[in-house]
GROMACS .gro file of C-alpha atoms in nm:
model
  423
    1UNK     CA    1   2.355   0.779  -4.656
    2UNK     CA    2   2.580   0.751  -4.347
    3UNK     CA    3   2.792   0.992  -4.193
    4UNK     CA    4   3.124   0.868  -4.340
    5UNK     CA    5   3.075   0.736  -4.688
    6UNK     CA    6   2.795   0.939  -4.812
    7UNK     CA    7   2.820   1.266  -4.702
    8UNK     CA    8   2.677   1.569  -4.953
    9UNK     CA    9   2.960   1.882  -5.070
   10UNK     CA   10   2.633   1.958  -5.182
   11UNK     CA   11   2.228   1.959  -5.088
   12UNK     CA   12   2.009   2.012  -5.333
   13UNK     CA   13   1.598   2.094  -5.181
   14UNK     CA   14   1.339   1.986  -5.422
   15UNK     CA   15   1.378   1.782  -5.779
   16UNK     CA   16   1.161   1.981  -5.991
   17UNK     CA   17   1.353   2.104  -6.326
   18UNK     CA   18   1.581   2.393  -6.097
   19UNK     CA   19   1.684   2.168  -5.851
   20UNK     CA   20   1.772   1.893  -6.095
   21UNK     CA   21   1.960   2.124  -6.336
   22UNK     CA   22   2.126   2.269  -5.979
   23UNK     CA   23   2.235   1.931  -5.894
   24UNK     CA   24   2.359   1.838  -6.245
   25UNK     CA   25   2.589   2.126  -6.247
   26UNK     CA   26   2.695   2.063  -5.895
   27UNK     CA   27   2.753   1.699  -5.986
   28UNK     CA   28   2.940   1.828  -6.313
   29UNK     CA   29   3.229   1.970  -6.119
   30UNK     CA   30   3.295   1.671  -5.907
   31UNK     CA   31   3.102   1.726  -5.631
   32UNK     CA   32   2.926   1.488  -5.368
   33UNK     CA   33   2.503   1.574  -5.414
   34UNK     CA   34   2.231   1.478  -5.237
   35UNK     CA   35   1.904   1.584  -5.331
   36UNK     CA   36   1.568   1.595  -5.113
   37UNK     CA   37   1.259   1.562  -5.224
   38UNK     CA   38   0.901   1.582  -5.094
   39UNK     CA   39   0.783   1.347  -5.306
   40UNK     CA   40   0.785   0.986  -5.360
   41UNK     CA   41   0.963   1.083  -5.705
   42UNK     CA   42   1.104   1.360  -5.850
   43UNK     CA   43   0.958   1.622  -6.106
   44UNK     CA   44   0.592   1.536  -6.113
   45UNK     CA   45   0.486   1.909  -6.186
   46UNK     CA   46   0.718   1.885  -6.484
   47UNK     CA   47   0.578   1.561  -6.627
   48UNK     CA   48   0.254   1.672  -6.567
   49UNK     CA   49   0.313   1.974  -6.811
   50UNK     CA   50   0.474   1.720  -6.992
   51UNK     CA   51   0.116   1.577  -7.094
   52UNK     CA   52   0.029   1.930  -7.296
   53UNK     CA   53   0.356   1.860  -7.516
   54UNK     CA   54   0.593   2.042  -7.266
   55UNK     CA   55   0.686   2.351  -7.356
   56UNK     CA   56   1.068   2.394  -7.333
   57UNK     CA   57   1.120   2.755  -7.442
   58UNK     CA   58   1.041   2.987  -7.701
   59UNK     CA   59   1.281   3.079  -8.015
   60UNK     CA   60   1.197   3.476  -8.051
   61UNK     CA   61   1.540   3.687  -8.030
   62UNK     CA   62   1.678   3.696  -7.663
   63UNK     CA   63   1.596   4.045  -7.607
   64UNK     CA   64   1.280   3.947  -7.680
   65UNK     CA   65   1.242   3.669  -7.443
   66UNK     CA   66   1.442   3.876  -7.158
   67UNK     CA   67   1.094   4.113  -7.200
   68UNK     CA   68   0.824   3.861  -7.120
   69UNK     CA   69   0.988   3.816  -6.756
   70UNK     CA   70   0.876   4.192  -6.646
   71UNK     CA   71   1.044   4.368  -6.368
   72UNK     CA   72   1.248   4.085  -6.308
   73UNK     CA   73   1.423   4.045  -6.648
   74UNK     CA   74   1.717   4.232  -6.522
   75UNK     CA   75   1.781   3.984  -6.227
   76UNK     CA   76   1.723   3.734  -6.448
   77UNK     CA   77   1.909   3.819  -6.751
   78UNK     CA   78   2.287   3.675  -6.673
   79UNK     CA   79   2.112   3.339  -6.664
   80UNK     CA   80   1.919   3.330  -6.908
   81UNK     CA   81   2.203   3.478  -7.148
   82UNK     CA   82   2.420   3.219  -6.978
   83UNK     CA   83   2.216   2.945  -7.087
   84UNK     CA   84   1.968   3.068  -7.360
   85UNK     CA   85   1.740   2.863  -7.594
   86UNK     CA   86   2.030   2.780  -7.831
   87UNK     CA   87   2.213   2.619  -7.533
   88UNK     CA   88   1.865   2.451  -7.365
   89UNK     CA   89   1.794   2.259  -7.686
   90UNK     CA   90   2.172   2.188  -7.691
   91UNK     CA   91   2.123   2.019  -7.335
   92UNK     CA   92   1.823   1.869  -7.471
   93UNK     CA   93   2.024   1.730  -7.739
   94UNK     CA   94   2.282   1.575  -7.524
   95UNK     CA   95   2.008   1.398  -7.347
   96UNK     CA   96   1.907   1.219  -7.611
   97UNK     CA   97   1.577   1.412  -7.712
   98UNK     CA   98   1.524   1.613  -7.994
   99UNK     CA   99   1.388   1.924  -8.029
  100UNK     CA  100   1.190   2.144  -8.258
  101UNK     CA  101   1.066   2.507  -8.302
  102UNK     CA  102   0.675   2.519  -8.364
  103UNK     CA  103   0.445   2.721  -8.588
  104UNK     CA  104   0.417   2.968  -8.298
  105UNK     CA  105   0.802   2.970  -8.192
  106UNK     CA  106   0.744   2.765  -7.908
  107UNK     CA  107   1.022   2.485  -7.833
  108UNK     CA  108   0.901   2.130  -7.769
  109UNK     CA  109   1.041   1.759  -7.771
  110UNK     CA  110   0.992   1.589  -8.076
  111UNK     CA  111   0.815   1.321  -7.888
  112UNK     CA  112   0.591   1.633  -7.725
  113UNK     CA  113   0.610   1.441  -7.388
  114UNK     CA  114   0.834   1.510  -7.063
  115UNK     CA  115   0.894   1.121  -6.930
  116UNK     CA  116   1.176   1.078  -7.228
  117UNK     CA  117   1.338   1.425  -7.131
  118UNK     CA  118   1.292   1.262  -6.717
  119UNK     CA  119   1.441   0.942  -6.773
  120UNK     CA  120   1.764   1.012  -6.967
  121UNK     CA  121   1.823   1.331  -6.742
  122UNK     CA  122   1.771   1.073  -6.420
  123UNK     CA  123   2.018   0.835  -6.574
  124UNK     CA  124   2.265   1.121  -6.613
  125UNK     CA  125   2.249   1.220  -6.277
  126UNK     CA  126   2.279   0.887  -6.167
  127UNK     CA  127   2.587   0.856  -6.365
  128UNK     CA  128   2.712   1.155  -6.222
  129UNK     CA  129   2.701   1.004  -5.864
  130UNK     CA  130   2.368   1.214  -5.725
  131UNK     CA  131   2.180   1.044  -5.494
  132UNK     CA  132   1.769   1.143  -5.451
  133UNK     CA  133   1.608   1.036  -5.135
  134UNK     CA  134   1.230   1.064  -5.228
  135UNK     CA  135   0.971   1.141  -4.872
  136UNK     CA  136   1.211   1.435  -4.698
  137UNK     CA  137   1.039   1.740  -4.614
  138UNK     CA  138   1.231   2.065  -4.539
  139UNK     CA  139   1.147   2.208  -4.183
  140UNK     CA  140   1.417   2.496  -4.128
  141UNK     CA  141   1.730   2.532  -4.094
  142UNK     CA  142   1.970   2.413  -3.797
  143UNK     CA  143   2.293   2.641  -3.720
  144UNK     CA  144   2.514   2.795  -3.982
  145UNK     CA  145   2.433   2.553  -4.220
  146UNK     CA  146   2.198   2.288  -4.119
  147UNK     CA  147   1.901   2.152  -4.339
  148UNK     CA  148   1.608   2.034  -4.085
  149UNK     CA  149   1.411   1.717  -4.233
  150UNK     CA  150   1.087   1.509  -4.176
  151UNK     CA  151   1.146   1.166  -4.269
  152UNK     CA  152   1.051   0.849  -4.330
  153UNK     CA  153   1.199   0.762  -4.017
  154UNK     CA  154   1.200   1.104  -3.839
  155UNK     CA  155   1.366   1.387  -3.825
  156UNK     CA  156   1.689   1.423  -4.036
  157UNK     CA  157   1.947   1.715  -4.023
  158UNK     CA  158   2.215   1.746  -4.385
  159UNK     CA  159   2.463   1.978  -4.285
  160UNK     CA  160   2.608   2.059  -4.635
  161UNK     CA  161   2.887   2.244  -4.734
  162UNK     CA  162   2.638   2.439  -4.974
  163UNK     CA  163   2.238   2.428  -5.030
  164UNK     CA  164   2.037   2.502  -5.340
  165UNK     CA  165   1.680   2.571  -5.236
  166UNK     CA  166   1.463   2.476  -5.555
  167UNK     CA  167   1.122   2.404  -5.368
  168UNK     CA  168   0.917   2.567  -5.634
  169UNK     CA  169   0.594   2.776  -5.594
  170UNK     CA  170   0.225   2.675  -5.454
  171UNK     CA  171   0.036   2.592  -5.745
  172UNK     CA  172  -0.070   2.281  -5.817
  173UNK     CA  173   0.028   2.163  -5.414
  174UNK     CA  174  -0.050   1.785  -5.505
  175UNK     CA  175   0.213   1.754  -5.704
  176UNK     CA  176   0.472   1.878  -5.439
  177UNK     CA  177   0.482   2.268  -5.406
  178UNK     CA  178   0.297   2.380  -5.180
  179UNK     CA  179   0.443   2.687  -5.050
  180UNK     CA  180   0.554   2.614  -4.726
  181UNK     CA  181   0.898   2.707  -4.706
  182UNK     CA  182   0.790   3.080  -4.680
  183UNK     CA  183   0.771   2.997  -4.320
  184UNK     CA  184   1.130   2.867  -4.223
  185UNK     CA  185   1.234   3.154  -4.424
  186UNK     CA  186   1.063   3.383  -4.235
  187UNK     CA  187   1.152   3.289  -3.948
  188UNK     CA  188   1.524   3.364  -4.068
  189UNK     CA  189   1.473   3.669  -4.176
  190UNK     CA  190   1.444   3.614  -4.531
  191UNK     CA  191   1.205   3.905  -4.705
  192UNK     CA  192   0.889   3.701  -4.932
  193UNK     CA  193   0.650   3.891  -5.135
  194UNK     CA  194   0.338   3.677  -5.068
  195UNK     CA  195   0.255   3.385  -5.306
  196UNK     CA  196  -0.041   3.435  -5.552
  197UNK     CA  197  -0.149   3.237  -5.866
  198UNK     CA  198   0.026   3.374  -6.198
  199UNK     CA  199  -0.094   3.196  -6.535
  200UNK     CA  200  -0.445   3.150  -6.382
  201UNK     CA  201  -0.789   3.223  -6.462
  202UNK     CA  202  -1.012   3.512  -6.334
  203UNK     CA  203  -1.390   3.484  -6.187
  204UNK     CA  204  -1.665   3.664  -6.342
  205UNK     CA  205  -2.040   3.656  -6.226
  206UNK     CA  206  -2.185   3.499  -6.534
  207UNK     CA  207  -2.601   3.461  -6.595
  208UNK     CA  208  -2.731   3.098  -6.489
  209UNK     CA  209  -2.857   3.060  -6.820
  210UNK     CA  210  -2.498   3.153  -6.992
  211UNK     CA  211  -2.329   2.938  -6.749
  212UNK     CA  212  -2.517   2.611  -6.769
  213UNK     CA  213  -2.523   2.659  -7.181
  214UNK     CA  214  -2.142   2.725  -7.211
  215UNK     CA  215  -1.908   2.691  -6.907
  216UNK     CA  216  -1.607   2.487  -7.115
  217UNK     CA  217  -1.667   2.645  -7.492
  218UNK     CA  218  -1.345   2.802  -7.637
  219UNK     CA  219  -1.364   3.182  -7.753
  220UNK     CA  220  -1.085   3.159  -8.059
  221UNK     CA  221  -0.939   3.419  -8.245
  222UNK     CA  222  -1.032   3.710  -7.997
  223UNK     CA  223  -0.800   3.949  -7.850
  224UNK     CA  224  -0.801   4.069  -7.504
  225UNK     CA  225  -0.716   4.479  -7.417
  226UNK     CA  226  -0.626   4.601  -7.063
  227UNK     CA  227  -0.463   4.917  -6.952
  228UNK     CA  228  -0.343   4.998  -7.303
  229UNK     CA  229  -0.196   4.675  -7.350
  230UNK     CA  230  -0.368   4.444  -7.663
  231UNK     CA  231  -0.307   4.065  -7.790
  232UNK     CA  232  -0.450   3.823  -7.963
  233UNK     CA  233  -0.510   3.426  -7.857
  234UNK     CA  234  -0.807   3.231  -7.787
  235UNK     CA  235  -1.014   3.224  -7.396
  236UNK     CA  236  -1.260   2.954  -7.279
  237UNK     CA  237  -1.519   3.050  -7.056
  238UNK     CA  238  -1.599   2.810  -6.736
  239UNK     CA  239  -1.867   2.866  -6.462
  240UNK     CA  240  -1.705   3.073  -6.279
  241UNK     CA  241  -1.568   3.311  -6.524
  242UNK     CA  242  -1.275   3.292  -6.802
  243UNK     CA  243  -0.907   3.157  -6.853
  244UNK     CA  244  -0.673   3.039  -7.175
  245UNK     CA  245  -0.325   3.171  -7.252
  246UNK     CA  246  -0.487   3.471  -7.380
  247UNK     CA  247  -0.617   3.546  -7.028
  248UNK     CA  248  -0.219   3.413  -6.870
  249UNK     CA  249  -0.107   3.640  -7.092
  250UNK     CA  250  -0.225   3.953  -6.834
  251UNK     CA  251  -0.275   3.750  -6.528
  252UNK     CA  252  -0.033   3.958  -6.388
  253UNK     CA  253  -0.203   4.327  -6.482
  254UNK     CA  254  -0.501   4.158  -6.410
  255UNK     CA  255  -0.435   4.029  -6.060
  256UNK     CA  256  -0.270   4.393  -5.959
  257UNK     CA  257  -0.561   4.592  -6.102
  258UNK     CA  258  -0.809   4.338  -5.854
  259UNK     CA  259  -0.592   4.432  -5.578
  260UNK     CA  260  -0.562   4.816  -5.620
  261UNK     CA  261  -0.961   4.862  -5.739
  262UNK     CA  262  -1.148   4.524  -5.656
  263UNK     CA  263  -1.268   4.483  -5.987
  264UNK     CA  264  -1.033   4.472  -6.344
  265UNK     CA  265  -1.251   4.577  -6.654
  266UNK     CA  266  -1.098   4.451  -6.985
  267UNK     CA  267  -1.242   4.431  -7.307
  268UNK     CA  268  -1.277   4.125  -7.554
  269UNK     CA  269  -1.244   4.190  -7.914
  270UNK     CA  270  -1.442   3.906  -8.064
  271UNK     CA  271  -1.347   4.016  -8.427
  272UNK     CA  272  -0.990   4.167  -8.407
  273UNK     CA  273  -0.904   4.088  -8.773
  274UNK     CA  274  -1.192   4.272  -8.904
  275UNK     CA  275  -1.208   4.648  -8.902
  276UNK     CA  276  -1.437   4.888  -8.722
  277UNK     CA  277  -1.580   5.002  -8.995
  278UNK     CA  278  -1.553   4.722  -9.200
  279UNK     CA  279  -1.802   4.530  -8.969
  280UNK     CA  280  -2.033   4.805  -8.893
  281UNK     CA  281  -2.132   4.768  -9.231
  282UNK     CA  282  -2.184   4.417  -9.217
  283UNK     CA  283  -2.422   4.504  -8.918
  284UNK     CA  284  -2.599   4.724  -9.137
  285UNK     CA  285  -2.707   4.475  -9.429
  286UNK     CA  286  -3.129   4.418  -9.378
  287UNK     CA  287  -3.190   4.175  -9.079
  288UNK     CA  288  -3.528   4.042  -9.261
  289UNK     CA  289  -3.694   3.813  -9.073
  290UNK     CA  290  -3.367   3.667  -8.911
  291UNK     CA  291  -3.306   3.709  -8.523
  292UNK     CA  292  -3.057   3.881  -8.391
  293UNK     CA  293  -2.833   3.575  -8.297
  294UNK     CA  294  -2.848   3.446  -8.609
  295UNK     CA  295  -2.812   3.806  -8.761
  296UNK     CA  296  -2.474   3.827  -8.586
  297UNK     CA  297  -2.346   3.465  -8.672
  298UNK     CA  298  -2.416   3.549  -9.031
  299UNK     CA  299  -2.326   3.888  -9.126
  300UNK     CA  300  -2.026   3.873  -8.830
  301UNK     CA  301  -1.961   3.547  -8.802
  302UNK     CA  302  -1.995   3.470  -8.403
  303UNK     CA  303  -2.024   3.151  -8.261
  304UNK     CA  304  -2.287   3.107  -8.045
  305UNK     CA  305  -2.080   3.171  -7.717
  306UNK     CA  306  -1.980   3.491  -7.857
  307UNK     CA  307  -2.330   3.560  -7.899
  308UNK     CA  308  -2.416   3.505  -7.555
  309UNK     CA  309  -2.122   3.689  -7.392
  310UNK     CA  310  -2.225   4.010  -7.602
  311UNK     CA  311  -2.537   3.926  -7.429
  312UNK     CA  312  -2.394   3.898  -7.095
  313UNK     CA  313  -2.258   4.259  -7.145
  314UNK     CA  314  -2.599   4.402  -7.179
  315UNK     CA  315  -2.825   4.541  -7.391
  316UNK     CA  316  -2.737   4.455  -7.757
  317UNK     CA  317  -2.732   4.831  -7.919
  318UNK     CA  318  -2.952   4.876  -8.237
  319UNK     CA  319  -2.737   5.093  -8.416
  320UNK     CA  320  -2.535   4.939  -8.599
  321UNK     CA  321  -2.204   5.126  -8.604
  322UNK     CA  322  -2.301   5.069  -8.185
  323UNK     CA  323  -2.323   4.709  -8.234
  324UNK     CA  324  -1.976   4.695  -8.391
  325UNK     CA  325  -1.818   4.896  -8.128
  326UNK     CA  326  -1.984   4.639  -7.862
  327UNK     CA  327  -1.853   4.322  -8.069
  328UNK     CA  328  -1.490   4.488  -8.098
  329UNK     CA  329  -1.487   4.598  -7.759
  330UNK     CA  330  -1.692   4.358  -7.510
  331UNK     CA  331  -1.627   4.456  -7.117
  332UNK     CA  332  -1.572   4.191  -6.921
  333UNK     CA  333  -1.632   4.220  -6.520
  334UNK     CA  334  -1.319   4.022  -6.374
  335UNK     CA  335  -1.367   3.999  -5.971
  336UNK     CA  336  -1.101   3.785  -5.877
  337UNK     CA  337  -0.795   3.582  -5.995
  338UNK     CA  338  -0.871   3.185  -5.956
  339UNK     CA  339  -0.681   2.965  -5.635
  340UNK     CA  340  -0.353   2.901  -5.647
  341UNK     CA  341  -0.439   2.537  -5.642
  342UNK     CA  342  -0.564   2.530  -5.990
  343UNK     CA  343  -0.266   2.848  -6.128
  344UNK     CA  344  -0.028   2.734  -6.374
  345UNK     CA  345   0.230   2.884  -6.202
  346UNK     CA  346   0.302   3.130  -5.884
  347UNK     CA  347   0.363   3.495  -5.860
  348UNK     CA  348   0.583   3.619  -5.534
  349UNK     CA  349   0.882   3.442  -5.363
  350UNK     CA  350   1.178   3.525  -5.212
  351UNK     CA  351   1.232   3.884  -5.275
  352UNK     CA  352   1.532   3.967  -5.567
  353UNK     CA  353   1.685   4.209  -5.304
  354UNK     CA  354   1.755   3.894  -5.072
  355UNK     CA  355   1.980   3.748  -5.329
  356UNK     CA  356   2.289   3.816  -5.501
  357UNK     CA  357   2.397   3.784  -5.842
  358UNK     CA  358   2.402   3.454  -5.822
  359UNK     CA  359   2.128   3.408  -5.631
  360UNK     CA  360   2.286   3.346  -5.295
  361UNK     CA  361   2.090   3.447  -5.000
  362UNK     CA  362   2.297   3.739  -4.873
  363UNK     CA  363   2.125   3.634  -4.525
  364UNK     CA  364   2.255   3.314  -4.518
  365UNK     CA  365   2.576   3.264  -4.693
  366UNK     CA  366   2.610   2.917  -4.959
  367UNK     CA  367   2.253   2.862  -4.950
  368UNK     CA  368   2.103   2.958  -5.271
  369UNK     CA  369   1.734   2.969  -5.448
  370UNK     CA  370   1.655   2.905  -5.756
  371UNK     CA  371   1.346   2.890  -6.020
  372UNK     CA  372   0.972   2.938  -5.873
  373UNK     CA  373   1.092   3.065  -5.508
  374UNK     CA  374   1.201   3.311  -5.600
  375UNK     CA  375   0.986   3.655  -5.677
  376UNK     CA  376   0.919   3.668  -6.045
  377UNK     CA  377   0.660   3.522  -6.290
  378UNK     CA  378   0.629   3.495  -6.649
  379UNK     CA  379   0.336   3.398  -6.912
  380UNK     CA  380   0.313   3.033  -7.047
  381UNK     CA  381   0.518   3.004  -7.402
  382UNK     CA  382   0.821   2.848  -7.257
  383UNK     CA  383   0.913   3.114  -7.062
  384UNK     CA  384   0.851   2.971  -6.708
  385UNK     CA  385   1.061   2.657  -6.745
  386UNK     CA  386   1.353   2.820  -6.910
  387UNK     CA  387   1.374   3.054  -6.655
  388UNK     CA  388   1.419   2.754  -6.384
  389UNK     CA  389   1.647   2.548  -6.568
  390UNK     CA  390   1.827   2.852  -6.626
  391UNK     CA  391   1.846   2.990  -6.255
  392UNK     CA  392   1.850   2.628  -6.149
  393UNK     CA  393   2.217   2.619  -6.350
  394UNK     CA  394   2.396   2.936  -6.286
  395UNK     CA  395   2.372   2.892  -5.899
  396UNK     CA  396   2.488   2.560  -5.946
  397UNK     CA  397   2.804   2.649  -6.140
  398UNK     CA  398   2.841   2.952  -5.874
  399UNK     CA  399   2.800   2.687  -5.573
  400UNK     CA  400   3.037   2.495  -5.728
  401UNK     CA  401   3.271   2.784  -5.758
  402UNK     CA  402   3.260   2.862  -5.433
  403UNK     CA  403   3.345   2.519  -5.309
  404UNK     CA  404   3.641   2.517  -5.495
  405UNK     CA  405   3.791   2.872  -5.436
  406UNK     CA  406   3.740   2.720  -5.051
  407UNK     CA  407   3.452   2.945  -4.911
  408UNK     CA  408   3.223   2.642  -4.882
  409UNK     CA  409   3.306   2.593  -4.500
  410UNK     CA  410   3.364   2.231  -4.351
  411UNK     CA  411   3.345   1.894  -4.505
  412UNK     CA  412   2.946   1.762  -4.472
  413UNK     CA  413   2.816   1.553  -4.215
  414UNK     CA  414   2.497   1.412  -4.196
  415UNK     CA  415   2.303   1.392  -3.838
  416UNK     CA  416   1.992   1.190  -3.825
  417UNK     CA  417   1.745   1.135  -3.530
  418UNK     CA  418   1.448   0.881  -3.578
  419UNK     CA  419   1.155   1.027  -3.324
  420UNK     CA  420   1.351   1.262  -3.187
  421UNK     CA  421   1.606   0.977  -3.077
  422UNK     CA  422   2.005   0.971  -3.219
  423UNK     CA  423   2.042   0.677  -3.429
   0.00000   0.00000   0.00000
C-alpha cells in the first residue's frame, strides 16, 4: 500500500466476523478498505468455533433473542433488528452456504463447518477491492485520526478517513484477542468496564477421590437454579470444578454473585423431569441388600457421577422424602469463574455510554467499535456471533454514511516508518 495508489477511505482493526462484516459494508458503498490484522490470517477464533458446527444464530422470535443479550439488548437492538436471523441466513445464502434451523432452534451451515462460510466471504471481499495486511498490531492512536502500527517492518501509521475498531475480546488470546487495546483506549480517555471471561466454567473444590474418578464425565439432563432463575441442559464436571452450556447459561449471575459474596451457591437438579414427590417414593421402595449407589441408580436412575456429586454434597440423608429433596436440589460450592484464556467469550469492553447509536466513539469522532469490544455478553446459542456480525454491519453502513454526507474529514494517507526511520 503506498501513499498514492492505495490509500484506505476506510480502516478496518481486526478480521474477526465484526470487522469483516464492517469492511464488507464499507466496501459495499464504494469505498477504499484496508483492514489490519494481528494475525497471520484473518478469523481464526471464528473457524475455530467453526470445528463445533458454528453456530450462526438462533431462530426463536426476535423479541426473544433481543432478551438473551441482558442489559445491553437495548443498545443492541437497532442492529440486530437491522439485520436479524432472517437477513443473516439471507447473507449466508448469498455466500454460497446454506443454512438450516436445528432441533434446538439453533442456526448452522449445512456443511456444520466455518472454512466454506471463510472462503467465499474472503473472495467477496476481495472482489469488492479490500485489501488485508495480515502481522499489524494496533498501538494507539496518532492525532485526530491516526492508527499507530507494529509491523513487519516497523512501525506503521493509516491515517483513515474513518476507523472501525473490531479487535474482539481476551478469550482465547492465541487465536488473536488478547485484550490489549484497553490500554490505548485508556490512555484516550475512553471509559472500559474491565474484561472477564463470559461463557466459561466455574471452580469448585472437589474430593481427590471424585476428581481422579470423574473430571471429564457429562452430567445430562440436569437443570441448574440460581437466584430464582432455573434451566435445563447438560454440565460436565473437570478437576477443577464444572462447565457446559448449562453452566454459560448463568456465567454471568454466576461471575457477579463471586464478586459481591466470594462464593455463588447454586443447586443441581439431577432429576428435573421427575417430580418431588414422584421420586421420593421411588426412594422409599425396600433397599434389600443393595447399596446405596446402586439403590439410587436403580430406583432414580443416576449415573454414577451423579452418585458421587450427591456424595460430594455431604451426608446422603436417610429419609427418603430427604433424599429426594437432596437429588432435586444438589448445592454446588462455585469459588471462582475459570481464566479468560480458556472463556468462550468476554464480558466488559468499551462502555455503551462511550458510543453513540451507531456505535461511534463520541470521544473520538469516525472511529467506531464493534462486536466483542464493546461491553456486553451473551450465552452460547448463536447469540454471540449474531450480535458481531450485526454491530460489525450497522457501523459500517453508518461509516459509510458519514463519508458520503462529507463528515469523514480529509482524503487518507498512509505514513510508514521502518525502525523508527521514514521510508
Amino acid at each position: 500500500m503506498s501513499a498514492t495508489d492505495h490509500s484506505p477511505d476506510a480502516a478496518v482493526v481486526g478480521a474477526g466476523p465484526a470487522g469483516l462484516m464492517a469492511a464488507e459494508s464499507l466496501a459495499a458503498a464504494g469505498l477504499r478498505v484496508v483492514v489490519c490484522e494481528r494475525m497471520a490470517s484473518p478469523a481464526r477464533k471464528l473457524l475455530m468455533a467453526g470445528r463445533g458446527g458454528l453456530n450462526l444464530s438462533h431462530s426463536e422470535p426476535i423479541d426473544r433473542l433481543l432478551e438473551r443479550y441482558g442489559p445491553a439488548a437495548d443498545r443492541l437492538e437497532p442492529a440486530i433488528r437491522t439485520f436479524p436471523t432472517e437477513a443473516l441466513r439471507a447473507w449466508c445464502d448469498g455466500l454460497g452456504v446454506d443454512t438450516f434451523v436445528g432441533s434446538s432452534g439453533r442456526v448452522f451451515p449445512t456443511r456444520m463447518k466455518a472454512s466454506p462460510l471463510l472462503r467465499a466471504w474472503l473472495r467477496r471481499l476481495d472482489a469488492l477491492g479490500v485489501t488485508i495486511r495480515p502481522r499489524l498490531t494496533w498501538r494507539g492512536f496518532s492525532g485526530a485520526s491516526g492508527l499507530v502500527f507494529d509491523g513487519p517492518d516497523g512501525v506503521e501509521t493509516i491515517t483513515p478517513r474513518v476507523a472501525v475498531l473490531a479487535l474482539g475480546g481476551a478469550s482465547w488470546p492465541r487465536l488473536g484477542a488478547d485484550g490489549g487495546w484497553t490500554i490505548p483506549l485508556t490512555e484516550a480517555g475512553v471509559g472500559i468496564a474491565p474484561l472477564a471471561p463470559a461463557n466459561c466454567g466455574f471452580t469448585a473444590t472437589w474430593s481427590p477421590t471424585f476428581k481422579a474418578r470423574f473430571a471429564g464425565s457429562p452430567l445430562k439432563r440436569v437443570a441448574l437454579t440460581f437466584e430464582g432463575r432455573t434451566a435445563r441442559g447438560e454440565a460436565v464436571v473437570t478437576a477443577g470444578g464444572i462447565e457446559g452450556g448449562l453452566i454459560y447459561l448463568f456465567s454471568r449471575a454466576l461471575r457477579r454473585a463471586i464478586e459481591r459474596d466470594g462464593v455463588a451457591r447454586p443447586t443441581l437438579d439431577l432429576r428435573p423431569d421427575l417430580a418431588l414427590d414422584a421420586l421420593a417414593q421411588r426412594m422409599a421402595a425396600p433397599r434389600g441388600k443393595r447399596s446405596l449407589s446402586t439403590h439410587l441408580a436403580r430406583t432414580a436412575s443416576l449415573p454414577p457421577p451423579a452418585v458421587a456429586l450427591l456424595r460430594e454434597a455431604g451426608e446422603l440423608p436417610s429419609d427418603p422424602r430427604a433424599l429426594a429433596g437432596r437429588i432435586k436440589a444438589v448445592p454446588l460450592l462455585l469459588t471462582g469463574a475459570s481464566g479468560l484464556d480458556r472463556a468462550i467469550s468476554t464480558a466488559g469492553g468499551v462502555l455503551l455510554d462511550e458510543v453513540d447509536d451507531d456505535f461511534m466513539l463520541k470521544r473520538r469522532p469516525a472511529t467506531y467499535v464493534v462486536g466483542e469490544m464493546l461491553d456486553w455478553e451473551a450465552p452460547t446459542g448463536g447469540y454471540l456471533l449474531h450480535a458481531c456480525l450485526a454491530t460489525g454491519r450497522l457501523a459500517g453502513d453508518a461509516a459509510a454514511r458519514r463519508l458520503a454526507q462529507g463528515a469523514g474529514g480529509r482524503a487518507p494517507i498512509l505514513e510508514s516508518t521502518s525502525r523508527g526511520t521514514p521510508s
